[in-house]
Amino acid sequence: MTIKTKKDETPSVTLHDKFGRALNSLRISVTQRCNLQCFYCHREGEAASKNEMTKEEIAKIARMACEFGMKKIKLTGGEPLLREDLPDIVREIAEYANEVSLTTNGVLLEKYAQTLSKAGLKRVNVSLPSLNPEHFRRITKKDCAQQVKDGIKAAVQSHLHPVKINMVVLKGINVDEIPKAIDFAQEVGAILQLIEFEPIQPENYVHWKTFHYDLVSTENWLKEKAVSIQENPLHKRRRYILEKNSSPVCVEIVQPMHNSTFCENCTRLRVTSNGKLKPCLLRKNNLVDIVSLIRKGASPDELREAFRKAVMLREPYWKRRNEELQLAFA
Ligand code: SAM
């Protein structure tokens, strides 16, 4: 079977899962190492492992995903900027992907923003759980709030647009900081993403009970202030456009818990840092080991089969109840 691979060409094969969701993006974890210790971290839903893929293996998997129409590739971790070969990985994937993006804690971003932009990185998400240095230290166990802010500014200057600031909202710590975070996003020219705390790792649960904050009231507040409301096709996340001093700022809500709409509109497949295709952030029991196949010298068709298998294992984690489903498809 010949599959077109060049940038911007319509793929001849697009994978759909059993629930009709077309796959268009791949989120690859490139390491589990991290230079922060955020107490809420879900570690991309991975089991602990020290086994990392090589840059060649990452590139091979990304290339195959692009053949299947997953041409938006996001690199995550751990902290991806701890990999010295990250610019090489970006450069290679940018050859065939439509968009290579990165999610980072921003600590090393000021140093690497230009290099990554030149390597072909299109955009970046930067975690900034608090602007307040004391709260930042409480959450991450490190004194890096200023470094992260500088990293965000460097990303904007390096045209890694849109720069998105990721803020996991935590009851009793940073909820009151949301207006300041909106001001900061506007000042630097970034989008603010307010993310609901998800308890994915067993160790998250104890913190979740204390710090989980339901974003409903925040969303109602945003609805009142917004001059317009838009939608991100991924997960149908709402985007609220506010206006301050005649200039706009966008606040996106990421609210996955008990949200069937979120899962119905999930169009991404994941890869763990140790080389397994991961159909869902919230499930650990349906991984497809692709890196072992690569290491055994599997043929392209065998690797394609692994992709198809992983896609067929996809299942929405949060589902509508039966009667709601009947209404939706009536
Ligand atoms: N180190 C990078 C960073 O900080 O962005 C990449 C890894 S981090 C796991 C990826 C994203 O997951 C970040 O935006 C972070 O805020 C978010 N995240 C981590 N733990 C979370 C949780 N328990 N619930 C919701 N989002 C979480």
mmCIF file of C-alpha atoms and ligand atoms in Angstrom:
data_model
loop_
_atom_site.group_PDB
_atom_site.id
_atom_site.type_symbol
_atom_site.label_atom_id
_atom_site.label_comp_id
_atom_site.label_asym_id
_atom_site.label_seq_id
_atom_site.Cartn_x
_atom_site.Cartn_y
_atom_site.Cartn_z
ATOM 1 C CA MET A 1 0.000 0.000 0.000
ATOM 2 C CA THR A 2 1.392 3.420 -0.900
ATOM 3 C CA ILE A 3 0.624 6.181 1.500
ATOM 4 C CA LYS A 4 1.309 9.841 0.759
ATOM 5 C CA THR A 5 3.579 11.364 3.377
ATOM 6 C CA LYS A 6 4.476 14.842 2.256
ATOM 7 C CA LYS A 7 3.506 17.885 4.278
ATOM 8 C CA ASP A 8 0.057 19.363 3.636
ATOM 9 C CA GLU A 9 -0.989 16.561 1.306
ATOM 10 C CA THR A 10 -4.309 15.017 2.212
ATOM 11 C CA PRO A 11 -3.479 11.608 3.655
ATOM 12 C CA SER A 12 -4.781 8.673 1.660
ATOM 13 C CA VAL A 13 -5.603 6.886 4.909
ATOM 14 C CA THR A 14 -7.229 8.456 7.951
ATOM 15 C CA LEU A 15 -7.826 6.229 10.928
ATOM 16 C CA HIS A 16 -11.216 6.281 12.662
ATOM 17 C CA ASP A 17 -11.914 4.481 15.899
ATOM 18 C CA LYS A 18 -14.974 2.329 16.609
ATOM 19 C CA PHE A 19 -16.785 5.437 17.837
ATOM 20 C CA GLY A 20 -16.278 7.315 14.564
ATOM 21 C CA ARG A 21 -13.619 9.660 15.896
ATOM 22 C CA ALA A 22 -11.038 10.555 13.221
ATOM 23 C CA LEU A 23 -7.481 10.754 14.522
ATOM 24 C CA ASN A 24 -5.569 13.891 13.610
ATOM 25 C CA SER A 25 -2.948 14.382 16.304
ATOM 26 C CA LEU A 26 -0.274 12.501 18.216
ATOM 27 C CA ARG A 27 1.018 13.467 21.662
ATOM 28 C CA ILE A 28 4.456 11.970 22.281
ATOM 29 C CA SER A 29 6.096 11.888 25.693
ATOM 30 C CA VAL A 30 9.853 12.075 25.091
ATOM 31 C CA THR A 31 11.034 11.564 28.675
ATOM 32 C CA GLN A 32 9.754 11.050 32.212
ATOM 33 C CA ARG A 33 12.597 13.101 33.692
ATOM 34 C CA CYS A 34 11.536 16.454 35.116
ATOM 35 C CA ASN A 35 13.189 19.424 36.840
ATOM 36 C CA LEU A 36 10.025 20.333 38.802
ATOM 37 C CA GLN A 37 7.967 18.231 41.205
ATOM 38 C CA CYS A 38 4.382 19.511 40.788
ATOM 39 C CA PHE A 39 2.357 17.683 43.405
ATOM 40 C CA TYR A 40 -0.622 17.264 41.083
ATOM 41 C CA CYS A 41 1.292 15.891 38.092
ATOM 42 C CA HIS A 42 -0.509 13.128 36.208
ATOM 43 C CA ARG A 43 2.710 12.152 34.366
ATOM 44 C CA GLU A 44 0.665 11.831 31.155
ATOM 45 C CA GLY A 45 -0.959 8.746 32.669
ATOM 46 C CA GLU A 46 2.250 6.694 32.395
ATOM 47 C CA ALA A 47 3.573 3.985 34.680
ATOM 48 C CA ALA A 48 7.091 4.804 35.937
ATOM 49 C CA SER A 49 9.857 3.855 33.492
ATOM 50 C CA LYS A 50 13.446 4.879 32.850
ATOM 51 C CA ASN A 51 13.400 3.468 29.367
ATOM 52 C CA GLU A 52 13.337 6.324 26.811
ATOM 53 C CA MET A 53 12.925 6.109 23.072
ATOM 54 C CA THR A 54 15.805 7.271 20.913
ATOM 55 C CA LYS A 55 15.287 10.266 18.668
ATOM 56 C CA GLU A 56 15.232 7.936 15.642
ATOM 57 C CA GLU A 57 12.467 5.841 17.198
ATOM 58 C CA ILE A 58 10.441 8.954 18.041
ATOM 59 C CA ALA A 59 10.872 10.233 14.493
ATOM 60 C CA LYS A 60 9.842 6.912 12.987
ATOM 61 C CA ILE A 61 6.640 6.755 15.036
ATOM 62 C CA ALA A 62 5.819 10.404 14.275
ATOM 63 C CA ARG A 63 6.380 9.826 10.572
ATOM 64 C CA MET A 64 4.022 6.875 10.505
ATOM 65 C CA ALA A 65 1.398 8.884 12.391
ATOM 66 C CA CYS A 66 1.681 11.587 9.716
ATOM 67 C CA GLU A 67 1.104 8.959 7.040
ATOM 68 C CA PHE A 68 -2.167 8.209 8.791
ATOM 69 C CA GLY A 69 -3.190 11.874 8.834
ATOM 70 C CA MET A 70 -2.059 12.610 12.394
ATOM 71 C CA LYS A 71 -0.091 15.612 11.236
ATOM 72 C CA LYS A 72 -0.246 17.596 14.431
ATOM 73 C CA ILE A 73 2.508 16.317 16.689
ATOM 74 C CA LYS A 74 2.852 17.502 20.278
ATOM 75 C CA LEU A 75 5.957 16.722 22.341
ATOM 76 C CA THR A 76 5.542 16.396 26.089
ATOM 77 C CA GLY A 77 7.103 14.683 29.105
ATOM 78 C CA GLY A 78 8.328 14.765 31.927
ATOM 79 C CA GLU A 79 10.092 17.893 30.860
ATOM 80 C CA PRO A 80 10.937 17.646 27.143
ATOM 81 C CA LEU A 81 13.550 20.426 27.351
ATOM 82 C CA LEU A 82 15.721 18.116 29.466
ATOM 83 C CA ARG A 83 16.447 16.167 26.277
ATOM 84 C CA GLU A 84 19.466 17.702 24.619
ATOM 85 C CA ASP A 85 18.435 16.246 21.287
ATOM 86 C CA LEU A 86 15.013 17.953 21.382
ATOM 87 C CA PRO A 87 15.908 20.465 18.614
ATOM 88 C CA ASP A 88 16.983 17.537 16.407
ATOM 89 C CA ILE A 89 13.719 15.707 17.136
ATOM 90 C CA VAL A 90 11.715 18.827 16.255
ATOM 91 C CA ARG A 91 13.752 19.430 13.067
ATOM 92 C CA GLU A 92 13.189 15.883 11.872
ATOM 93 C CA ILE A 93 9.438 15.775 12.591
ATOM 94 C CA ALA A 94 8.874 19.254 11.118
ATOM 95 C CA GLU A 95 9.906 17.758 7.755
ATOM 96 C CA TYR A 96 6.629 15.881 7.471
ATOM 97 C CA ALA A 97 4.211 17.170 10.140
ATOM 98 C CA ASN A 98 1.946 20.170 9.583
ATOM 99 C CA GLU A 99 2.499 21.366 13.115
ATOM 100 C CA VAL A 100 5.043 20.422 15.777
ATOM 101 C CA SER A 101 4.229 21.841 19.198
ATOM 102 C CA LEU A 102 5.639 21.458 22.674
ATOM 103 C CA THR A 103 4.311 21.444 26.185
ATOM 104 C CA THR A 104 6.929 22.508 28.717
ATOM 105 C CA ASN A 105 7.249 23.801 32.255
ATOM 106 C CA GLY A 106 9.153 26.737 30.763
ATOM 107 C CA VAL A 107 12.133 26.626 33.133
ATOM 108 C CA LEU A 108 14.611 26.211 30.246
ATOM 109 C CA LEU A 109 12.514 27.896 27.587
ATOM 110 C CA GLU A 110 14.280 31.246 27.517
ATOM 111 C CA LYS A 111 17.467 29.391 26.562
ATOM 112 C CA TYR A 112 15.878 27.208 23.849
ATOM 113 C CA ALA A 113 12.965 29.199 22.357
ATOM 114 C CA GLN A 114 14.922 30.626 19.393
ATOM 115 C CA THR A 115 16.700 27.354 18.602
ATOM 116 C CA LEU A 116 13.433 25.427 18.677
ATOM 117 C CA SER A 117 11.677 27.989 16.519
ATOM 118 C CA LYS A 118 14.474 27.733 13.949
ATOM 119 C CA ALA A 119 14.234 23.938 14.110
ATOM 120 C CA GLY A 120 10.569 24.175 13.032
ATOM 121 C CA LEU A 121 8.629 24.270 16.295
ATOM 122 C CA LYS A 122 5.324 26.063 15.580
ATOM 123 C CA ARG A 123 3.875 26.708 19.012
ATOM 124 C CA VAL A 124 4.238 26.057 22.697
ATOM 125 C CA ASN A 125 2.167 25.471 25.847
ATOM 126 C CA VAL A 126 3.865 26.573 29.055
ATOM 127 C CA SER A 127 2.744 25.457 32.507
ATOM 128 C CA LEU A 128 2.522 28.336 34.937
ATOM 129 C CA PRO A 129 0.542 27.165 37.962
ATOM 130 C CA SER A 130 1.086 30.444 39.827
ATOM 131 C CA LEU A 131 2.524 33.912 39.283
ATOM 132 C CA ASN A 132 3.130 34.169 43.003
ATOM 133 C CA PRO A 133 6.672 32.899 43.788
ATOM 134 C CA GLU A 134 5.607 31.420 47.129
ATOM 135 C CA HIS A 135 2.661 29.541 45.647
ATOM 136 C CA PHE A 136 4.832 28.459 42.724
ATOM 137 C CA ARG A 137 7.327 26.942 45.174
ATOM 138 C CA ARG A 138 4.574 25.240 47.143
ATOM 139 C CA ILE A 139 3.227 23.601 43.962
ATOM 140 C CA THR A 140 6.473 22.732 42.171
ATOM 141 C CA LYS A 141 9.008 22.567 45.030
ATOM 142 C CA LYS A 142 11.286 24.898 43.044
ATOM 143 C CA ASP A 143 11.909 28.665 42.923
ATOM 144 C CA CYS A 144 11.476 29.141 39.199
ATOM 145 C CA ALA A 145 8.428 31.414 38.757
ATOM 146 C CA GLN A 146 10.521 34.211 37.217
ATOM 147 C CA GLN A 147 12.368 31.813 34.887
ATOM 148 C CA VAL A 148 9.046 30.493 33.601
ATOM 149 C CA LYS A 149 7.685 34.021 33.017
ATOM 150 C CA ASP A 150 10.883 34.880 31.123
ATOM 151 C CA GLY A 151 10.496 31.656 29.132
ATOM 152 C CA ILE A 152 6.952 32.629 28.136
ATOM 153 C CA LYS A 153 8.143 36.060 26.961
ATOM 154 C CA ALA A 154 10.974 34.451 24.985
ATOM 155 C CA ALA A 155 8.491 32.088 23.318
ATOM 156 C CA VAL A 156 6.305 35.029 22.266
ATOM 157 C CA GLN A 157 9.362 36.865 20.925
ATOM 158 C CA SER A 158 10.400 33.725 19.027
ATOM 159 C CA HIS A 159 6.947 33.614 17.338
ATOM 160 C CA LEU A 160 5.951 30.271 18.846
ATOM 161 C CA HIS A 161 2.333 31.370 18.406
ATOM 162 C CA PRO A 162 -0.087 31.024 19.920
ATOM 163 C CA VAL A 163 1.748 30.668 23.219
ATOM 164 C CA LYS A 164 -0.642 29.028 25.668
ATOM 165 C CA ILE A 165 -0.195 29.342 29.421
ATOM 166 C CA ASN A 166 -1.429 26.208 31.196
ATOM 167 C CA MET A 167 -2.735 26.752 34.696
ATOM 168 C CA VAL A 168 -4.113 23.793 36.628
ATOM 169 C CA VAL A 169 -6.623 25.453 38.954
ATOM 170 C CA LEU A 170 -6.175 24.426 42.592
ATOM 171 C CA LYS A 171 -8.692 25.196 45.331
ATOM 172 C CA GLY A 172 -7.150 27.214 48.164
ATOM 173 C CA ILE A 173 -3.961 27.974 46.208
ATOM 174 C CA ASN A 174 -4.404 29.727 42.884
ATOM 175 C CA VAL A 175 -8.157 30.217 42.251
ATOM 176 C CA ASP A 176 -7.951 33.848 43.358
ATOM 177 C CA GLU A 177 -5.071 34.406 40.951
ATOM 178 C CA ILE A 178 -7.158 33.795 37.820
ATOM 179 C CA PRO A 179 -7.786 37.539 37.109
ATOM 180 C CA LYS A 180 -4.041 38.231 37.480
ATOM 181 C CA ALA A 181 -3.212 35.298 35.215
ATOM 182 C CA ILE A 182 -5.603 36.734 32.594
ATOM 183 C CA ASP A 183 -3.858 40.122 32.868
ATOM 184 C CA PHE A 184 -0.454 38.459 32.513
ATOM 185 C CA ALA A 185 -1.582 36.495 29.440
ATOM 186 C CA GLN A 186 -2.862 39.704 27.872
ATOM 187 C CA GLU A 187 0.310 41.639 28.735
ATOM 188 C CA VAL A 188 2.607 39.068 27.096
ATOM 189 C CA GLY A 189 0.264 38.185 24.202
ATOM 190 C CA ALA A 190 -0.602 34.620 25.213
ATOM 191 C CA ILE A 191 -3.753 32.513 25.612
ATOM 192 C CA LEU A 192 -4.601 31.335 29.120
ATOM 193 C CA GLN A 193 -5.785 27.732 29.543
ATOM 194 C CA LEU A 194 -7.515 26.996 32.834
ATOM 195 C CA ILE A 195 -7.241 23.263 33.448
ATOM 196 C CA GLU A 196 -9.278 21.146 35.822
ATOM 197 C CA PHE A 197 -7.181 18.963 38.158
ATOM 198 C CA GLU A 198 -7.574 15.314 37.086
ATOM 199 C CA PRO A 199 -6.670 12.486 39.471
ATOM 200 C CA ILE A 200 -4.951 10.065 37.123
ATOM 201 C CA GLN A 201 -2.079 8.602 39.142
ATOM 202 C CA PRO A 202 -2.872 6.847 42.445
ATOM 203 C CA GLU A 203 -0.807 9.438 44.325
ATOM 204 C CA ASN A 204 -2.949 12.243 42.839
ATOM 205 C CA TYR A 205 -6.057 11.207 44.766
ATOM 206 C CA VAL A 206 -5.118 12.501 48.181
ATOM 207 C CA HIS A 207 -4.290 15.930 46.709
ATOM 208 C CA TRP A 208 -7.348 15.870 44.455
ATOM 209 C CA LYS A 209 -9.658 15.596 47.473
ATOM 210 C CA THR A 210 -8.154 18.784 48.912
ATOM 211 C CA PHE A 211 -7.364 20.857 45.835
ATOM 212 C CA HIS A 212 -9.824 19.883 43.082
ATOM 213 C CA TYR A 213 -11.768 22.950 41.972
ATOM 214 C CA ASP A 214 -14.879 22.733 39.821
ATOM 215 C CA LEU A 215 -14.452 25.266 37.011
ATOM 216 C CA VAL A 216 -18.212 25.815 36.583
ATOM 217 C CA SER A 217 -18.304 29.049 38.586
ATOM 218 C CA THR A 218 -15.199 30.329 36.796
ATOM 219 C CA GLU A 219 -16.867 29.571 33.497
ATOM 220 C CA ASN A 220 -20.054 31.402 34.486
ATOM 221 C CA TRP A 221 -17.926 34.400 35.436
ATOM 222 C CA LEU A 222 -16.131 34.236 32.078
ATOM 223 C CA LYS A 223 -19.462 33.961 30.216
ATOM 224 C CA GLU A 224 -20.600 37.214 31.776
ATOM 225 C CA LYS A 225 -17.397 39.035 30.900
ATOM 226 C CA ALA A 226 -16.851 37.597 27.413
ATOM 227 C CA VAL A 227 -17.382 39.657 24.257
ATOM 228 C CA SER A 228 -17.512 36.397 22.282
ATOM 229 C CA ILE A 229 -17.323 32.653 22.849
ATOM 230 C CA GLN A 230 -15.534 30.289 20.493
ATOM 231 C CA GLU A 231 -14.771 26.581 20.430
ATOM 232 C CA ASN A 232 -11.574 24.578 20.026
ATOM 233 C CA PRO A 233 -12.491 21.558 17.831
ATOM 234 C CA LEU A 234 -10.261 19.378 20.061
ATOM 235 C CA HIS A 235 -12.523 18.246 22.911
ATOM 236 C CA LYS A 236 -14.932 21.124 22.022
ATOM 237 C CA ARG A 237 -13.201 23.232 24.666
ATOM 238 C CA ARG A 238 -14.817 26.628 25.122
ATOM 239 C CA ARG A 239 -12.781 29.761 24.476
ATOM 240 C CA TYR A 240 -13.874 33.015 26.072
ATOM 241 C CA ILE A 241 -12.681 36.217 24.437
ATOM 242 C CA LEU A 242 -12.479 39.053 26.941
ATOM 243 C CA GLU A 243 -11.583 42.620 26.207
ATOM 244 C CA LYS A 244 -9.506 44.830 28.456
ATOM 245 C CA ASN A 245 -8.494 48.346 27.494
ATOM 246 C CA SER A 246 -9.745 47.604 23.960
ATOM 247 C CA SER A 247 -7.432 44.651 23.463
ATOM 248 C CA PRO A 248 -8.596 41.015 23.431
ATOM 249 C CA VAL A 249 -7.421 38.102 25.543
ATOM 250 C CA CYS A 250 -8.514 34.487 25.166
ATOM 251 C CA VAL A 251 -9.223 32.135 28.069
ATOM 252 C CA GLU A 252 -9.768 28.461 27.236
ATOM 253 C CA ILE A 253 -11.386 26.012 29.638
ATOM 254 C CA VAL A 254 -10.091 22.434 29.820
ATOM 255 C CA GLN A 255 -12.630 20.522 31.845
ATOM 256 C CA PRO A 256 -12.373 16.800 31.171
ATOM 257 C CA MET A 257 -13.884 15.246 34.318
ATOM 258 C CA HIS A 258 -17.268 13.537 33.760
ATOM 259 C CA ASN A 259 -17.376 15.331 30.408
ATOM 260 C CA SER A 260 -18.677 13.075 27.633
ATOM 261 C CA THR A 261 -18.463 15.916 25.080
ATOM 262 C CA PHE A 262 -14.741 16.174 25.824
ATOM 263 C CA CYS A 263 -14.205 12.477 25.089
ATOM 264 C CA GLU A 264 -16.513 12.424 22.046
ATOM 265 C CA ASN A 265 -14.310 15.102 20.495
ATOM 266 C CA CYS A 266 -10.966 13.551 21.355
ATOM 267 C CA THR A 267 -8.982 13.153 18.142
ATOM 268 C CA ARG A 268 -5.551 12.332 19.533
ATOM 269 C CA LEU A 269 -3.470 9.256 20.092
ATOM 270 C CA ARG A 270 -0.586 9.218 22.577
ATOM 271 C CA VAL A 271 2.845 7.634 22.796
ATOM 272 C CA THR A 272 4.478 6.935 26.158
ATOM 273 C CA SER A 273 8.110 7.841 26.749
ATOM 274 C CA ASN A 274 8.999 4.136 26.643
ATOM 275 C CA GLY A 275 7.435 3.659 23.234
ATOM 276 C CA LYS A 276 3.898 2.404 23.672
ATOM 277 C CA LEU A 277 0.894 3.694 21.762
ATOM 278 C CA LYS A 278 -1.573 4.922 24.375
ATOM 279 C CA PRO A 279 -5.193 5.222 23.246
ATOM 280 C CA CYS A 280 -6.433 7.263 26.245
ATOM 281 C CA LEU A 281 -4.861 9.421 28.955
ATOM 282 C CA LEU A 282 -7.085 7.813 31.573
ATOM 283 C CA ARG A 283 -6.504 4.146 30.743
ATOM 284 C CA LYS A 284 -3.385 2.110 31.395
ATOM 285 C CA ASN A 285 -4.584 -1.339 30.308
ATOM 286 C CA ASN A 286 -4.725 -0.931 26.535
ATOM 287 C CA LEU A 287 -1.202 0.042 25.474
ATOM 288 C CA VAL A 288 0.333 -1.212 22.229
ATOM 289 C CA ASP A 289 4.089 -1.659 22.361
ATOM 290 C CA ILE A 290 5.407 -0.203 19.113
ATOM 291 C CA VAL A 291 9.020 0.469 20.070
ATOM 292 C CA SER A 292 9.716 -3.240 20.674
ATOM 293 C CA LEU A 293 8.489 -3.920 17.144
ATOM 294 C CA ILE A 294 10.828 -1.231 15.788
ATOM 295 C CA ARG A 295 13.737 -2.723 17.774
ATOM 296 C CA LYS A 296 12.970 -6.180 16.342
ATOM 297 C CA GLY A 297 13.146 -4.751 12.818
ATOM 298 C CA ALA A 298 9.405 -5.024 12.071
ATOM 299 C CA SER A 299 8.257 -4.132 8.574
ATOM 300 C CA PRO A 300 6.337 -0.878 7.882
ATOM 301 C CA ASP A 301 3.159 -2.932 7.476
ATOM 302 C CA GLU A 302 3.637 -4.486 10.929
ATOM 303 C CA LEU A 303 4.089 -1.007 12.417
ATOM 304 C CA ARG A 304 0.985 0.250 10.614
ATOM 305 C CA GLU A 305 -0.908 -2.685 12.078
ATOM 306 C CA ALA A 306 0.175 -1.590 15.578
ATOM 307 C CA PHE A 307 -1.311 1.867 14.898
ATOM 308 C CA ARG A 308 -4.567 0.361 13.665
ATOM 309 C CA LYS A 309 -4.746 -1.863 16.730
ATOM 310 C CA ALA A 310 -4.221 1.067 19.112
ATOM 311 C CA VAL A 311 -6.883 3.118 17.332
ATOM 312 C CA MET A 312 -9.355 0.230 17.517
ATOM 313 C CA LEU A 313 -8.745 0.052 21.281
ATOM 314 C CA ARG A 314 -9.831 3.662 21.728
ATOM 315 C CA GLU A 315 -12.942 4.120 23.785
ATOM 316 C CA PRO A 316 -14.338 7.318 25.352
ATOM 317 C CA TYR A 317 -13.596 7.265 29.072
ATOM 318 C CA TRP A 318 -16.537 9.491 29.988
ATOM 319 C CA LYS A 319 -19.614 8.333 28.092
ATOM 320 C CA ARG A 320 -23.140 9.671 27.846
ATOM 321 C CA ARG A 321 -25.846 7.657 29.474
ATOM 322 C CA ASN A 322 -27.881 5.556 27.009
ATOM 323 C CA GLU A 323 -30.874 7.876 26.785
ATOM 324 C CA GLU A 324 -28.651 10.907 26.139
ATOM 325 C CA LEU A 325 -26.880 8.960 23.396
ATOM 326 C CA GLN A 326 -30.184 8.148 21.712
ATOM 327 C CA LEU A 327 -31.104 11.843 21.725
ATOM 328 C CA ALA A 328 -27.712 12.864 20.355
ATOM 329 C CA PHE A 329 -27.905 10.470 17.415
ATOM 330 C CA ALA A 330 -31.691 10.810 16.765
HETATM 331 N N1 SAM B 1 6.584 19.273 31.915
HETATM 332 C C1 SAM B 1 5.709 19.714 30.899
HETATM 333 C C2 SAM B 1 4.740 20.758 31.402
HETATM 334 O O1 SAM B 1 4.811 21.125 32.572
HETATM 335 O O2 SAM B 1 3.929 21.218 30.607
HETATM 336 C C3 SAM B 1 4.969 18.601 30.175
HETATM 337 C C4 SAM B 1 4.337 17.540 31.012
HETATM 338 S S1 SAM B 1 2.898 18.019 31.910
HETATM 339 C C5 SAM B 1 2.402 16.452 32.540
HETATM 340 C C6 SAM B 1 1.736 18.349 30.640
HETATM 341 C C7 SAM B 1 0.502 19.143 31.044
HETATM 342 O O3 SAM B 1 -0.278 18.382 31.941
HETATM 343 C C8 SAM B 1 0.791 20.455 31.748
HETATM 344 O O4 SAM B 1 0.072 21.477 31.114
HETATM 345 C C9 SAM B 1 0.251 20.271 33.142
HETATM 346 O O5 SAM B 1 -0.265 21.454 33.663
HETATM 347 C C10 SAM B 1 -0.849 19.244 32.906
HETATM 348 N N2 SAM B 1 -1.154 18.442 34.089
HETATM 349 C C11 SAM B 1 -0.288 17.767 34.860
HETATM 350 N N3 SAM B 1 -0.921 17.117 35.842
HETATM 351 C C12 SAM B 1 -2.235 17.378 35.701
HETATM 352 C C13 SAM B 1 -3.399 16.972 36.390
HETATM 353 N N4 SAM B 1 -3.342 16.159 37.453
HETATM 354 N N5 SAM B 1 -4.596 17.413 35.950
HETATM 355 C C14 SAM B 1 -4.662 18.230 34.876
HETATM 356 N N6 SAM B 1 -3.596 18.637 34.176
HETATM 357 C C15 SAM B 1 -2.392 18.223 34.575
#
